[in-house]
PDB file of C-alpha atoms in Angstrom:
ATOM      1  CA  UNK A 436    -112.871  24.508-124.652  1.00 82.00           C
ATOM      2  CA  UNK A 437    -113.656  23.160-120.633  1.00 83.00           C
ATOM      3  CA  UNK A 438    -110.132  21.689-120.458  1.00 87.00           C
ATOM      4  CA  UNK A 439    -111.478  17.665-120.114  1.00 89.00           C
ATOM      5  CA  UNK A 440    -110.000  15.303-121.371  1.00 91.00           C
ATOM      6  CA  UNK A 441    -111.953  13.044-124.412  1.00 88.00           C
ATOM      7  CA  UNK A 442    -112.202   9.874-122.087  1.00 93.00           C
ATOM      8  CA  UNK A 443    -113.833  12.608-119.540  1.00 92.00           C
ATOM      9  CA  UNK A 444    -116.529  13.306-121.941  1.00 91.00           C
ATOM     10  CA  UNK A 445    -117.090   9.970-123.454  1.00 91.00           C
ATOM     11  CA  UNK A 446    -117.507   8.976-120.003  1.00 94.00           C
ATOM     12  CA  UNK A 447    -120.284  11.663-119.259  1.00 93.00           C
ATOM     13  CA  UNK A 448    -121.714  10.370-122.753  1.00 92.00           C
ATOM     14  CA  UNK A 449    -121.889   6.771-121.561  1.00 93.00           C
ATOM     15  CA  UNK A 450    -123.725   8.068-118.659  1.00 92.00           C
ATOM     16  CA  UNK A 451    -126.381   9.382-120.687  1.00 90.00           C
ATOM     17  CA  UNK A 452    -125.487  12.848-119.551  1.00 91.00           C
ATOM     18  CA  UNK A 453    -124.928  14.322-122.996  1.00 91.00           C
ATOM     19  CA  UNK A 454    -126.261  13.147-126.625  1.00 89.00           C
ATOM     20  CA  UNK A 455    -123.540  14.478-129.163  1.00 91.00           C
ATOM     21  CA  UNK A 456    -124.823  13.874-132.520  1.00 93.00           C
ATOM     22  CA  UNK A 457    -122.673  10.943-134.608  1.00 92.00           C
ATOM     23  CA  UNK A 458    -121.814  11.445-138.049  1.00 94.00           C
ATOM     24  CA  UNK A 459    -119.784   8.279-138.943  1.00 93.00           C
ATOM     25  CA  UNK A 460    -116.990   7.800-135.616  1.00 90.00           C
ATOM     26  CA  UNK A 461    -117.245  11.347-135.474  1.00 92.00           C
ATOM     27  CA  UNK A 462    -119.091  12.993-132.493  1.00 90.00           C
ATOM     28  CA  UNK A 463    -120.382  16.905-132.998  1.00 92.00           C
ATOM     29  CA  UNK A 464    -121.002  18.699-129.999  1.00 90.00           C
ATOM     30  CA  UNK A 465    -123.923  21.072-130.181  1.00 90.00           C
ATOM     31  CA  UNK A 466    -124.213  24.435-128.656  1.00 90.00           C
ATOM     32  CA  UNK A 467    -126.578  22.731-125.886  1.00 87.00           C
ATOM     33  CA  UNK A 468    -123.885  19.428-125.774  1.00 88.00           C
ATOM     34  CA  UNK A 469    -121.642  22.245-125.295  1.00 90.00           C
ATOM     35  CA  UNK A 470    -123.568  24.050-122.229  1.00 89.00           C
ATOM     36  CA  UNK A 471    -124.466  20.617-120.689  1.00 90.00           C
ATOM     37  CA  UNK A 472    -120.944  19.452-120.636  1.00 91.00           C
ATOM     38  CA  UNK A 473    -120.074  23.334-118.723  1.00 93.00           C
ATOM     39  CA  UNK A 474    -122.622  22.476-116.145  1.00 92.00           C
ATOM     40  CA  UNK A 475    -121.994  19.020-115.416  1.00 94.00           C
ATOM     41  CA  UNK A 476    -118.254  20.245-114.551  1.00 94.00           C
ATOM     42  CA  UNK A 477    -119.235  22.800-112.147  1.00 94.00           C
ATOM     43  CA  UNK A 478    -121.844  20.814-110.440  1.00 94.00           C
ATOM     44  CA  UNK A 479    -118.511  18.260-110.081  1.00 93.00           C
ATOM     45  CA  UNK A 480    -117.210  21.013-108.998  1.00 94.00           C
ATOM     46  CA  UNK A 481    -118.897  21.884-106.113  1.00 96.00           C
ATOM     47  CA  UNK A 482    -119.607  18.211-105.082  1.00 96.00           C
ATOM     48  CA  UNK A 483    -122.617  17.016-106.762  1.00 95.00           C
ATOM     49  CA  UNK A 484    -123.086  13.514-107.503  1.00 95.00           C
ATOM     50  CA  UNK A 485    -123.448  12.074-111.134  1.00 93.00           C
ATOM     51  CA  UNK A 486    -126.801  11.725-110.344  1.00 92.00           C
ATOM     52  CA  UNK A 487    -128.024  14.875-108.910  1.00 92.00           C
ATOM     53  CA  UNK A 488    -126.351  16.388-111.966  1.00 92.00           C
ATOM     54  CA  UNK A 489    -128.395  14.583-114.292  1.00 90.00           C
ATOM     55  CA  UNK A 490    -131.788  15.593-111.904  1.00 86.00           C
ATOM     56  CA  UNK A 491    -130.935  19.258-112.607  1.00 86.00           C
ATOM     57  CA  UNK A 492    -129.996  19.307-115.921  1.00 86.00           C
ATOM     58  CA  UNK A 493    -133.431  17.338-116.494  1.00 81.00           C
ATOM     59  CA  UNK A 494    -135.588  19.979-114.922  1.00 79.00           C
ATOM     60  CA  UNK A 495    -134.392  22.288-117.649  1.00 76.00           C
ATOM     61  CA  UNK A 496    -134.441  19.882-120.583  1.00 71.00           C
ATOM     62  CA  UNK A 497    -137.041  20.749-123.000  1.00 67.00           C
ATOM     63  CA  UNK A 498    -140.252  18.794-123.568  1.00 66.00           C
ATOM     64  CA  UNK A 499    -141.646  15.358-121.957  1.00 62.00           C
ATOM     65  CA  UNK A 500    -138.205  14.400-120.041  1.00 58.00           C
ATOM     66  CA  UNK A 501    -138.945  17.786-117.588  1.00 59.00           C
ATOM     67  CA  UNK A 502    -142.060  17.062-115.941  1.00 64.00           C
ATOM     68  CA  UNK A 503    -141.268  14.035-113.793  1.00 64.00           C
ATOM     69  CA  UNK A 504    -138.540  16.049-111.972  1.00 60.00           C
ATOM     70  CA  UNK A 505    -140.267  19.352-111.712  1.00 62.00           C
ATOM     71  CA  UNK A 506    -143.408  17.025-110.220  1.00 69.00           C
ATOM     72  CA  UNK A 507    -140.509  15.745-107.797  1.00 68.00           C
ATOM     73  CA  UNK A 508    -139.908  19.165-106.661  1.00 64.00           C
TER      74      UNK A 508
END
């Protein structure tokens, strides 16, 4: 679907960048895993560190994991 290889998105997974859920050894991507995954590759992209990826995407997360980065900015 993004062209990335599966030891590209395990990688991003070990990173804590996106939470596929586990059924077994299998991993199922969510529409939101899905969405993440198309956002962390443009931010690479464009030259965004790991890191400032994961700021963004955390500013539009949903619930408690938000608020310390939208207090940031």
């Amino acid at each position: 679907e993004h062209g990335v290889t599966s030891r590209t998105i395990r990688f991003y997974e070990g990173e804590g960048l996106i939470h596929p859920e586990r059924r077994g050894t299998t991993r199922l991507y969510s529409r939101a895993d899905r969405a993440r995954l198309a956002w962390i590759l443009r931010g690479r992209s464009v030259g965004f560190s790991l890191a400032e990826i994961r700021e963004l995407l955390d500013m539009y997360a949903p619930g408690e994991a938000r608020r310390r980065p939208l207090q940031a900015t």
